[in-house]
Amino acid sequence: MKVPFVDLSRQYAPLMDRILDAMKDVIDRCAFINGPEVKEFEERMGAWLGQQVCAVSNCTHAIELTLKALGIGPGDEVITVPNTAFPTCEAIHATGARVVFADIAPGSYNMDPEAAEQAVTEKTKALVPVHLYGIPADMEAIITVARRHGLYVVEDCAQAQGARYRGRRVGTLGIAGCFSFFPSKNLGAFGDGGAMCSGDPDLVRRVRMMANHGREEKFTHVMVGTNSRLDTLKAAQLSICLDALDEWNRKRREAARLYSELLRDYDEIIPPRVPDQCEAVWHLYVIRHERRDALRAFLKEQGIATGLHYPSPLHLQPVYADAGWGEGSLPRAEAACREILSLPMFPGITREEVEAVCRAIGRFLEKG
Ligand SMILES: Cc1ncc(COP(=O)(O)O)c(C=O)c1O
């Protein structure tokens, strides 16, 4: 049986008529920029999160504009993890601040609060933990470190829409949370999209101004901003999909539970671990195996698509060749990158497909 890594069409099929009607309505009114659907989406997502939301054009900009709106810029340092998507770092660089990497915690793919604390200097202004794969980072410990050193915590929730930490949705735990609506994310747009949320209405207001050429009124520019608006067409689509998100996340949880159950007896496979205080939303289901590349090649031969998130830790990327990070400097993230494998995961993946993936893994292990 062929198993795709992601199949978006399955999740959209039951909603497509509603989505197309809503998008046609926008087209009929030619309300392409800042149409009422954008505000409506912000309000709906805000109600879902319990905080104010500003929609922007992607998560990279959400992080960049949030950090800038917090006053972070040249001369400052921002700490994040090396096993994230490069955009997390690009957003920090775009402010003019320096990226500082902290290793991941033992038994986790998320920021190690102790390593983050060790990386703090007098220049550090913020921590950007990433809730990688949809599993929340250790926010209590991270916020404790931040408080001790007077730092902001900006959560990268690109992969974790709807995940909870001690019952609270991620994004609402730090000063701000940033979300991606890249099509394959748990809540995806028909194109690029993003948002930030905060319990500080003034921060949301500043980001909104920055994302719209530094203005609140059409021809009055009070700061130098940029163009980072969410298109009305995508806002109309996202509002409809937001209604389905909790159910999509439930389906992901069901698939994750089945993977964990079926892989339980394979000692060589290290399954993902979710701390007790967390509810994951399984953007990705990531296992670990010492012979990851051989396993991946075997699964490919069997028609099973897999992914690597991410194959190389960012501190070892060519762009940081002169930044002083060497091989062995962040050993837990480096080891993870060598062994991780993302299995097919999307709402609508069938029981038979998950079983086929696990059977194929079993065959690989049997043949040795
Ligand atoms: C962890 C993480 N942060 C940031 C981003 C950037 O999101 P966007 O593509 O919406 O700019 C992504 C998307 O790939 C991501 O996975």
mmCIF file of C-alpha atoms and ligand atoms in Angstrom:
data_model
loop_
_atom_site.group_PDB
_atom_site.id
_atom_site.type_symbol
_atom_site.label_atom_id
_atom_site.label_comp_id
_atom_site.label_asym_id
_atom_site.label_seq_id
_atom_site.Cartn_x
_atom_site.Cartn_y
_atom_site.Cartn_z
ATOM 1 C CA MET A 1 0.000 0.000 0.000
ATOM 2 C CA LYS A 2 1.309 3.468 -0.926
ATOM 3 C CA VAL A 3 1.084 5.953 1.948
ATOM 4 C CA PRO A 4 1.537 9.685 1.282
ATOM 5 C CA PHE A 5 3.337 11.859 3.824
ATOM 6 C CA VAL A 6 0.505 14.404 3.773
ATOM 7 C CA ASP A 7 -2.757 14.513 1.815
ATOM 8 C CA LEU A 8 -4.408 17.892 2.211
ATOM 9 C CA SER A 9 -7.217 17.141 -0.231
ATOM 10 C CA ARG A 10 -8.786 14.655 2.201
ATOM 11 C CA GLN A 11 -9.222 17.242 4.943
ATOM 12 C CA TYR A 12 -10.505 19.952 2.616
ATOM 13 C CA ALA A 13 -12.991 17.829 0.650
ATOM 14 C CA PRO A 14 -15.949 18.138 3.095
ATOM 15 C CA LEU A 15 -15.405 21.913 3.481
ATOM 16 C CA MET A 16 -14.696 22.824 -0.108
ATOM 17 C CA ASP A 17 -18.163 24.115 -1.071
ATOM 18 C CA ARG A 18 -18.264 26.448 1.934
ATOM 19 C CA ILE A 19 -14.699 27.643 1.318
ATOM 20 C CA LEU A 20 -15.331 28.342 -2.375
ATOM 21 C CA ASP A 21 -18.569 30.221 -1.567
ATOM 22 C CA ALA A 22 -16.750 32.394 0.983
ATOM 23 C CA MET A 23 -13.887 33.082 -1.425
ATOM 24 C CA LYS A 24 -16.285 33.880 -4.283
ATOM 25 C CA ASP A 25 -18.006 36.361 -2.019
ATOM 26 C CA VAL A 26 -14.667 38.150 -1.471
ATOM 27 C CA ILE A 27 -13.977 38.111 -5.216
ATOM 28 C CA ASP A 28 -17.444 39.475 -6.020
ATOM 29 C CA ARG A 29 -16.757 42.418 -3.692
ATOM 30 C CA CYS A 30 -13.111 42.762 -4.845
ATOM 31 C CA ALA A 31 -12.237 43.149 -1.156
ATOM 32 C CA PHE A 32 -8.805 41.625 -1.591
ATOM 33 C CA ILE A 33 -6.804 43.691 0.926
ATOM 34 C CA ASN A 34 -7.971 44.213 4.521
ATOM 35 C CA GLY A 35 -11.520 43.118 3.720
ATOM 36 C CA PRO A 36 -13.860 42.478 6.679
ATOM 37 C CA GLU A 37 -13.006 38.760 6.586
ATOM 38 C CA VAL A 38 -9.529 39.542 7.969
ATOM 39 C CA LYS A 39 -10.935 41.173 11.093
ATOM 40 C CA GLU A 40 -13.489 38.395 11.396
ATOM 41 C CA PHE A 41 -10.761 35.762 11.242
ATOM 42 C CA GLU A 42 -8.693 37.642 13.839
ATOM 43 C CA GLU A 43 -11.699 37.786 16.139
ATOM 44 C CA ARG A 44 -12.518 34.110 15.684
ATOM 45 C CA MET A 45 -8.947 33.004 16.271
ATOM 46 C CA GLY A 46 -8.744 35.417 19.208
ATOM 47 C CA ALA A 47 -11.855 33.860 20.769
ATOM 48 C CA TRP A 48 -10.391 30.386 20.213
ATOM 49 C CA LEU A 49 -7.128 31.395 21.927
ATOM 50 C CA GLY A 50 -8.559 33.797 24.513
ATOM 51 C CA GLN A 51 -6.204 36.594 23.375
ATOM 52 C CA GLN A 52 -6.058 39.296 20.722
ATOM 53 C CA VAL A 53 -4.731 38.223 17.331
ATOM 54 C CA CYS A 54 -3.079 40.077 14.456
ATOM 55 C CA ALA A 55 -3.034 38.199 11.153
ATOM 56 C CA VAL A 56 0.060 38.682 8.997
ATOM 57 C CA SER A 57 1.473 37.246 5.798
ATOM 58 C CA ASN A 58 3.481 34.373 7.340
ATOM 59 C CA CYS A 59 4.994 33.166 10.616
ATOM 60 C CA THR A 60 8.489 34.408 9.740
ATOM 61 C CA HIS A 61 7.096 37.945 9.689
ATOM 62 C CA ALA A 62 4.955 37.289 12.778
ATOM 63 C CA ILE A 63 8.120 36.506 14.772
ATOM 64 C CA GLU A 64 10.149 39.340 13.212
ATOM 65 C CA LEU A 65 7.494 42.004 13.743
ATOM 66 C CA THR A 66 6.715 40.801 17.277
ATOM 67 C CA LEU A 67 10.397 40.979 18.271
ATOM 68 C CA LYS A 68 10.738 44.426 16.645
ATOM 69 C CA ALA A 69 7.579 45.648 18.352
ATOM 70 C CA LEU A 70 9.156 44.557 21.650
ATOM 71 C CA GLY A 71 12.067 46.856 20.866
ATOM 72 C CA ILE A 72 14.559 44.109 19.974
ATOM 73 C CA GLY A 73 17.187 45.102 17.433
ATOM 74 C CA PRO A 74 20.909 45.476 16.654
ATOM 75 C CA GLY A 75 23.184 44.722 19.613
ATOM 76 C CA ASP A 76 20.649 42.373 21.227
ATOM 77 C CA GLU A 77 20.728 38.598 21.469
ATOM 78 C CA VAL A 78 17.813 36.190 21.143
ATOM 79 C CA ILE A 79 18.045 32.548 22.199
ATOM 80 C CA THR A 80 16.359 29.757 20.244
ATOM 81 C CA VAL A 81 16.968 26.092 19.384
ATOM 82 C CA PRO A 82 19.074 24.704 16.525
ATOM 83 C CA ASN A 83 16.562 22.042 15.430
ATOM 84 C CA THR A 84 13.904 24.338 14.044
ATOM 85 C CA ALA A 85 12.997 25.612 10.598
ATOM 86 C CA PHE A 86 15.470 28.276 9.457
ATOM 87 C CA PRO A 87 12.692 30.951 9.394
ATOM 88 C CA THR A 88 12.779 31.084 13.225
ATOM 89 C CA CYS A 89 16.372 32.317 12.937
ATOM 90 C CA GLU A 90 15.750 34.508 9.884
ATOM 91 C CA ALA A 91 13.082 36.383 11.836
ATOM 92 C CA ILE A 92 15.577 37.063 14.639
ATOM 93 C CA HIS A 93 18.290 38.158 12.168
ATOM 94 C CA ALA A 94 15.821 40.459 10.417
ATOM 95 C CA THR A 95 15.564 42.517 13.625
ATOM 96 C CA GLY A 96 19.355 43.000 13.588
ATOM 97 C CA ALA A 97 19.741 40.876 16.753
ATOM 98 C CA ARG A 98 22.167 37.957 17.042
ATOM 99 C CA VAL A 99 20.859 34.387 17.114
ATOM 100 C CA VAL A 100 22.155 32.324 20.049
ATOM 101 C CA PHE A 101 21.433 28.611 20.102
ATOM 102 C CA ALA A 102 20.582 26.565 23.194
ATOM 103 C CA ASP A 103 20.543 22.771 22.995
ATOM 104 C CA ILE A 104 17.364 20.716 23.349
ATOM 105 C CA ALA A 105 16.422 19.009 26.623
ATOM 106 C CA PRO A 106 17.258 15.334 27.252
ATOM 107 C CA GLY A 107 14.460 13.083 25.989
ATOM 108 C CA SER A 108 12.797 16.005 24.200
ATOM 109 C CA TYR A 109 13.089 17.893 20.920
ATOM 110 C CA ASN A 110 12.361 21.224 22.603
ATOM 111 C CA MET A 111 14.453 23.916 24.288
ATOM 112 C CA ASP A 112 16.375 22.886 27.393
ATOM 113 C CA PRO A 113 15.618 25.627 29.943
ATOM 114 C CA GLU A 114 18.968 25.017 31.664
ATOM 115 C CA ALA A 115 20.899 25.335 28.400
ATOM 116 C CA ALA A 116 18.915 28.487 27.604
ATOM 117 C CA GLU A 117 19.837 29.965 30.979
ATOM 118 C CA GLN A 118 23.514 29.178 30.421
ATOM 119 C CA ALA A 119 23.356 31.030 27.098
ATOM 120 C CA VAL A 120 21.996 34.241 28.672
ATOM 121 C CA THR A 121 24.323 37.261 28.553
ATOM 122 C CA GLU A 122 23.744 40.915 29.383
ATOM 123 C CA LYS A 123 22.724 41.364 25.733
ATOM 124 C CA THR A 124 19.971 38.733 25.785
ATOM 125 C CA LYS A 125 16.477 40.170 25.322
ATOM 126 C CA ALA A 126 14.258 37.220 24.477
ATOM 127 C CA LEU A 127 13.826 33.461 24.356
ATOM 128 C CA VAL A 128 12.073 31.930 21.351
ATOM 129 C CA PRO A 129 11.101 28.353 22.259
ATOM 130 C CA VAL A 130 9.651 26.283 19.414
ATOM 131 C CA HIS A 131 6.841 23.823 20.143
ATOM 132 C CA LEU A 132 8.374 21.415 17.680
ATOM 133 C CA TYR A 133 6.204 18.766 16.028
ATOM 134 C CA GLY A 134 3.184 20.118 17.958
ATOM 135 C CA ILE A 135 4.557 19.068 21.369
ATOM 136 C CA PRO A 136 4.720 21.992 23.840
ATOM 137 C CA ALA A 137 8.096 23.043 25.218
ATOM 138 C CA ASP A 138 8.707 23.108 28.985
ATOM 139 C CA MET A 139 7.084 26.520 29.356
ATOM 140 C CA GLU A 140 7.037 26.710 33.141
ATOM 141 C CA ALA A 141 10.810 26.317 33.381
ATOM 142 C CA ILE A 142 11.403 28.552 30.343
ATOM 143 C CA ILE A 143 9.242 31.332 31.797
ATOM 144 C CA THR A 144 11.054 30.978 35.142
ATOM 145 C CA VAL A 145 14.409 31.511 33.383
ATOM 146 C CA ALA A 146 12.964 34.467 31.473
ATOM 147 C CA ARG A 147 11.627 36.107 34.654
ATOM 148 C CA ARG A 148 14.952 35.621 36.439
ATOM 149 C CA HIS A 149 16.768 37.516 33.678
ATOM 150 C CA GLY A 150 14.084 39.988 32.590
ATOM 151 C CA LEU A 151 13.585 38.415 29.144
ATOM 152 C CA TYR A 152 10.596 38.211 26.829
ATOM 153 C CA VAL A 153 9.311 34.803 25.761
ATOM 154 C CA VAL A 154 7.983 34.720 22.202
ATOM 155 C CA GLU A 155 6.577 31.291 21.398
ATOM 156 C CA ASP A 156 7.095 29.823 17.930
ATOM 157 C CA CYS A 157 3.793 27.956 17.542
ATOM 158 C CA ALA A 158 4.164 27.366 13.788
ATOM 159 C CA GLN A 159 3.725 23.617 14.321
ATOM 160 C CA ALA A 160 1.456 23.667 17.336
ATOM 161 C CA GLN A 161 -1.897 25.352 16.699
ATOM 162 C CA GLY A 162 -4.169 24.122 19.470
ATOM 163 C CA ALA A 163 -1.572 22.313 21.617
ATOM 164 C CA ARG A 164 -1.991 22.832 25.356
ATOM 165 C CA TYR A 165 0.399 23.231 28.260
ATOM 166 C CA ARG A 166 -1.251 22.720 31.664
ATOM 167 C CA GLY A 167 -4.589 23.217 29.912
ATOM 168 C CA ARG A 168 -3.635 26.512 28.262
ATOM 169 C CA ARG A 169 -3.216 26.848 24.524
ATOM 170 C CA VAL A 170 0.364 27.444 23.445
ATOM 171 C CA GLY A 171 0.949 30.966 22.216
ATOM 172 C CA THR A 172 -0.795 32.386 25.279
ATOM 173 C CA LEU A 173 1.938 31.486 27.778
ATOM 174 C CA GLY A 174 4.696 33.933 26.826
ATOM 175 C CA ILE A 175 4.400 37.626 25.943
ATOM 176 C CA ALA A 176 3.333 36.555 22.447
ATOM 177 C CA GLY A 177 2.769 33.522 20.242
ATOM 178 C CA CYS A 178 3.429 33.272 16.499
ATOM 179 C CA PHE A 179 1.589 30.956 14.138
ATOM 180 C CA SER A 180 2.160 29.721 10.589
ATOM 181 C CA PHE A 181 -0.611 28.936 8.130
ATOM 182 C CA PHE A 182 1.785 27.384 5.608
ATOM 183 C CA PRO A 183 -0.473 24.899 3.757
ATOM 184 C CA SER A 184 0.755 21.744 5.503
ATOM 185 C CA LYS A 185 0.489 23.176 9.027
ATOM 186 C CA ASN A 186 -2.329 22.019 11.349
ATOM 187 C CA LEU A 187 -4.281 25.095 10.269
ATOM 188 C CA GLY A 188 -3.121 25.806 6.727
ATOM 189 C CA ALA A 189 -4.003 28.528 4.249
ATOM 190 C CA PHE A 190 -4.366 28.260 0.492
ATOM 191 C CA GLY A 191 -0.888 29.810 0.299
ATOM 192 C CA ASP A 192 1.273 31.542 2.910
ATOM 193 C CA GLY A 193 -0.236 33.056 6.042
ATOM 194 C CA GLY A 194 0.537 33.725 9.677
ATOM 195 C CA ALA A 195 -0.586 35.422 12.865
ATOM 196 C CA MET A 196 0.613 36.543 16.262
ATOM 197 C CA CYS A 197 -1.331 36.697 19.500
ATOM 198 C CA SER A 198 -0.706 38.401 22.796
ATOM 199 C CA GLY A 199 -2.388 39.266 26.063
ATOM 200 C CA ASP A 200 -0.916 42.755 25.627
ATOM 201 C CA PRO A 201 -3.311 44.670 23.326
ATOM 202 C CA ASP A 202 -0.734 47.411 22.756
ATOM 203 C CA LEU A 203 1.796 44.877 21.435
ATOM 204 C CA VAL A 204 -0.831 43.491 19.038
ATOM 205 C CA ARG A 205 -1.634 47.050 17.940
ATOM 206 C CA ARG A 206 2.028 47.825 17.259
ATOM 207 C CA VAL A 207 2.477 44.634 15.213
ATOM 208 C CA ARG A 208 -0.696 45.463 13.271
ATOM 209 C CA MET A 209 0.658 48.914 12.449
ATOM 210 C CA MET A 210 4.060 47.512 11.433
ATOM 211 C CA ALA A 211 2.400 44.932 9.182
ATOM 212 C CA ASN A 212 0.455 47.685 7.420
ATOM 213 C CA HIS A 213 3.106 50.295 6.536
ATOM 214 C CA GLY A 214 3.345 51.783 10.025
ATOM 215 C CA ARG A 215 -0.136 53.235 10.051
ATOM 216 C CA GLU A 216 -3.569 52.954 11.535
ATOM 217 C CA GLU A 217 -5.085 55.604 9.283
ATOM 218 C CA LYS A 218 -4.681 55.468 5.541
ATOM 219 C CA PHE A 219 -2.217 58.318 4.938
ATOM 220 C CA THR A 220 -0.748 58.772 8.438
ATOM 221 C CA HIS A 221 2.460 56.801 8.946
ATOM 222 C CA VAL A 222 3.645 56.874 12.550
ATOM 223 C CA MET A 223 6.506 54.415 12.105
ATOM 224 C CA VAL A 224 8.416 52.623 9.362
ATOM 225 C CA GLY A 225 6.583 49.363 8.902
ATOM 226 C CA THR A 226 6.308 46.947 6.038
ATOM 227 C CA ASN A 227 3.697 45.106 4.022
ATOM 228 C CA SER A 228 2.830 41.904 5.827
ATOM 229 C CA ARG A 229 -0.944 41.575 5.579
ATOM 230 C CA LEU A 230 -2.957 38.387 5.343
ATOM 231 C CA ASP A 231 -4.972 38.373 2.094
ATOM 232 C CA THR A 232 -8.740 38.593 2.526
ATOM 233 C CA LEU A 233 -9.236 35.465 0.398
ATOM 234 C CA LYS A 234 -7.082 33.427 2.746
ATOM 235 C CA ALA A 235 -8.745 34.937 5.838
ATOM 236 C CA ALA A 236 -12.152 33.844 4.516
ATOM 237 C CA GLN A 237 -10.830 30.314 3.948
ATOM 238 C CA LEU A 238 -9.024 30.176 7.304
ATOM 239 C CA SER A 239 -12.149 31.170 9.254
ATOM 240 C CA ILE A 240 -13.950 28.125 7.892
ATOM 241 C CA CYS A 241 -10.975 25.839 8.525
ATOM 242 C CA LEU A 242 -10.522 27.189 12.065
ATOM 243 C CA ASP A 243 -13.930 25.681 12.880
ATOM 244 C CA ALA A 244 -12.549 22.289 11.838
ATOM 245 C CA LEU A 245 -9.165 22.594 13.550
ATOM 246 C CA ASP A 246 -10.024 20.986 16.898
ATOM 247 C CA GLU A 247 -11.547 18.014 15.067
ATOM 248 C CA TRP A 248 -8.519 17.781 12.730
ATOM 249 C CA ASN A 249 -6.250 17.815 15.782
ATOM 250 C CA ARG A 250 -8.365 15.083 17.376
ATOM 251 C CA LYS A 251 -7.864 12.938 14.276
ATOM 252 C CA ARG A 252 -4.111 13.560 14.423
ATOM 253 C CA ARG A 253 -4.147 12.488 18.086
ATOM 254 C CA GLU A 254 -5.998 9.305 17.154
ATOM 255 C CA ALA A 255 -3.417 8.466 14.484
ATOM 256 C CA ALA A 256 -0.566 9.239 16.916
ATOM 257 C CA ARG A 257 -2.121 6.974 19.545
ATOM 258 C CA LEU A 258 -2.341 4.151 16.996
ATOM 259 C CA TYR A 259 1.290 4.631 15.892
ATOM 260 C CA SER A 260 2.450 4.556 19.524
ATOM 261 C CA GLU A 261 0.409 1.434 20.227
ATOM 262 C CA LEU A 262 1.622 -0.447 17.142
ATOM 263 C CA LEU A 263 5.270 0.557 17.575
ATOM 264 C CA ARG A 264 5.324 -0.182 21.323
ATOM 265 C CA ASP A 265 6.977 -3.577 21.013
ATOM 266 C CA TYR A 266 9.747 -2.435 18.671
ATOM 267 C CA ASP A 267 12.498 -1.771 21.205
ATOM 268 C CA GLU A 268 14.843 -0.204 18.646
ATOM 269 C CA ILE A 269 12.323 2.497 17.744
ATOM 270 C CA ILE A 270 12.214 5.491 20.061
ATOM 271 C CA PRO A 271 8.678 6.944 19.928
ATOM 272 C CA PRO A 272 7.887 10.616 20.590
ATOM 273 C CA ARG A 273 7.356 11.487 24.253
ATOM 274 C CA VAL A 274 4.696 13.909 25.455
ATOM 275 C CA PRO A 275 5.170 15.233 29.005
ATOM 276 C CA ASP A 276 2.175 14.722 31.333
ATOM 277 C CA GLN A 277 1.311 18.423 31.512
ATOM 278 C CA CYS A 278 1.114 18.708 27.715
ATOM 279 C CA GLU A 279 -1.475 17.930 25.068
ATOM 280 C CA ALA A 280 0.224 17.569 21.694
ATOM 281 C CA VAL A 281 -1.375 18.272 18.317
ATOM 282 C CA TRP A 282 0.941 16.050 16.283
ATOM 283 C CA HIS A 283 1.914 18.304 13.430
ATOM 284 C CA LEU A 284 4.469 15.542 12.908
ATOM 285 C CA TYR A 285 4.872 12.061 14.371
ATOM 286 C CA VAL A 286 8.625 11.654 14.704
ATOM 287 C CA ILE A 287 10.387 8.441 15.697
ATOM 288 C CA ARG A 288 14.085 7.813 16.211
ATOM 289 C CA HIS A 289 16.229 4.961 14.989
ATOM 290 C CA GLU A 290 19.990 4.501 14.857
ATOM 291 C CA ARG A 291 19.890 3.424 11.195
ATOM 292 C CA ARG A 292 17.441 6.136 10.185
ATOM 293 C CA ASP A 293 18.671 6.501 6.592
ATOM 294 C CA ALA A 294 18.393 2.759 5.913
ATOM 295 C CA LEU A 295 14.910 2.682 7.459
ATOM 296 C CA ARG A 296 13.843 5.668 5.378
ATOM 297 C CA ALA A 297 15.149 4.072 2.168
ATOM 298 C CA PHE A 298 13.356 0.805 2.995
ATOM 299 C CA LEU A 299 10.058 2.592 3.619
ATOM 300 C CA LYS A 300 10.444 4.485 0.345
ATOM 301 C CA GLU A 301 10.854 1.168 -1.511
ATOM 302 C CA GLN A 302 7.568 0.052 0.082
ATOM 303 C CA GLY A 303 5.792 3.190 -1.185
ATOM 304 C CA ILE A 304 5.769 4.939 2.203
ATOM 305 C CA ALA A 305 6.738 8.610 2.160
ATOM 306 C CA THR A 306 8.584 10.047 5.156
ATOM 307 C CA GLY A 307 10.204 13.388 6.035
ATOM 308 C CA LEU A 308 13.171 14.799 7.973
ATOM 309 C CA HIS A 309 12.502 17.702 10.339
ATOM 310 C CA TYR A 310 15.272 18.583 10.215
ATOM 311 C CA PRO A 311 18.212 16.759 8.599
ATOM 312 C CA SER A 312 20.858 19.230 9.765
ATOM 313 C CA PRO A 313 20.928 21.364 12.926
ATOM 314 C CA LEU A 314 20.979 25.039 12.042
ATOM 315 C CA HIS A 315 24.190 25.891 13.909
ATOM 316 C CA LEU A 316 26.071 23.648 11.443
ATOM 317 C CA GLN A 317 24.528 25.256 8.326
ATOM 318 C CA PRO A 318 26.959 27.034 5.961
ATOM 319 C CA VAL A 319 25.409 30.397 6.848
ATOM 320 C CA TYR A 320 26.848 30.041 10.390
ATOM 321 C CA ALA A 321 30.274 28.762 9.281
ATOM 322 C CA ASP A 322 31.972 31.803 10.829
ATOM 323 C CA ALA A 323 29.651 32.167 13.826
ATOM 324 C CA GLY A 324 31.722 30.011 16.183
ATOM 325 C CA TRP A 325 29.462 26.955 16.454
ATOM 326 C CA GLY A 326 31.269 23.708 15.778
ATOM 327 C CA GLU A 327 30.352 20.088 15.483
ATOM 328 C CA GLY A 328 29.709 18.746 18.995
ATOM 329 C CA SER A 329 28.738 22.135 20.440
ATOM 330 C CA LEU A 330 25.027 21.207 20.747
ATOM 331 C CA PRO A 331 25.253 17.414 20.973
ATOM 332 C CA ARG A 332 21.639 16.533 21.766
ATOM 333 C CA ALA A 333 20.252 18.421 18.765
ATOM 334 C CA GLU A 334 23.009 17.007 16.550
ATOM 335 C CA ALA A 335 22.252 13.414 17.607
ATOM 336 C CA ALA A 336 18.528 13.955 17.095
ATOM 337 C CA CYS A 337 19.028 15.267 13.564
ATOM 338 C CA ARG A 338 20.933 12.076 12.645
ATOM 339 C CA GLU A 339 18.223 9.716 13.941
ATOM 340 C CA ILE A 340 14.797 11.339 13.546
ATOM 341 C CA LEU A 341 12.238 10.244 10.972
ATOM 342 C CA SER A 342 8.824 11.839 10.430
ATOM 343 C CA LEU A 343 6.134 9.287 9.552
ATOM 344 C CA PRO A 344 3.028 10.042 7.458
ATOM 345 C CA MET A 345 0.655 12.193 9.551
ATOM 346 C CA PHE A 346 -2.403 14.207 8.589
ATOM 347 C CA PRO A 347 -6.064 14.325 9.582
ATOM 348 C CA GLY A 348 -7.761 11.674 7.497
ATOM 349 C CA ILE A 349 -4.862 9.219 7.441
ATOM 350 C CA THR A 350 -6.619 5.868 7.729
ATOM 351 C CA ARG A 351 -6.115 3.114 10.280
ATOM 352 C CA GLU A 352 -5.028 0.846 7.404
ATOM 353 C CA GLU A 353 -2.369 3.343 6.333
ATOM 354 C CA VAL A 354 -0.928 3.665 9.854
ATOM 355 C CA GLU A 355 -0.945 -0.126 10.167
ATOM 356 C CA ALA A 356 0.830 -0.465 6.802
ATOM 357 C CA VAL A 357 3.566 1.967 7.928
ATOM 358 C CA CYS A 358 4.079 0.080 11.209
ATOM 359 C CA ARG A 359 4.105 -3.311 9.481
ATOM 360 C CA ALA A 360 6.768 -2.050 7.079
ATOM 361 C CA ILE A 361 8.860 -0.802 10.016
ATOM 362 C CA GLY A 362 8.476 -4.246 11.581
ATOM 363 C CA ARG A 363 9.723 -5.920 8.377
ATOM 364 C CA PHE A 364 12.752 -3.608 8.320
ATOM 365 C CA LEU A 365 13.630 -4.479 11.911
ATOM 366 C CA GLU A 366 13.164 -8.219 11.319
ATOM 367 C CA LYS A 367 15.544 -8.242 8.366
ATOM 368 C CA GLY A 368 18.140 -6.493 10.565
HETATM 369 C C1 LIG B 1 8.966 25.975 13.575
HETATM 370 C C2 LIG B 1 8.689 26.916 12.449
HETATM 371 N N1 LIG B 1 8.892 28.242 12.634
HETATM 372 C C3 LIG B 1 8.640 29.131 11.660
HETATM 373 C C4 LIG B 1 8.172 28.739 10.432
HETATM 374 C C5 LIG B 1 7.930 29.760 9.367
HETATM 375 O O1 LIG B 1 6.608 29.801 8.983
HETATM 376 P P1 LIG B 1 6.159 30.532 7.636
HETATM 377 O O2 LIG B 1 6.487 29.597 6.512
HETATM 378 O O3 LIG B 1 4.684 30.744 7.804
HETATM 379 O O4 LIG B 1 6.907 31.803 7.542
HETATM 380 C C6 LIG B 1 7.937 27.375 10.192
HETATM 381 C C7 LIG B 1 7.430 26.902 8.886
HETATM 382 O O5 LIG B 1 8.042 26.150 8.207
HETATM 383 C C8 LIG B 1 8.203 26.436 11.223
HETATM 384 O O6 LIG B 1 7.984 25.133 11.050
#
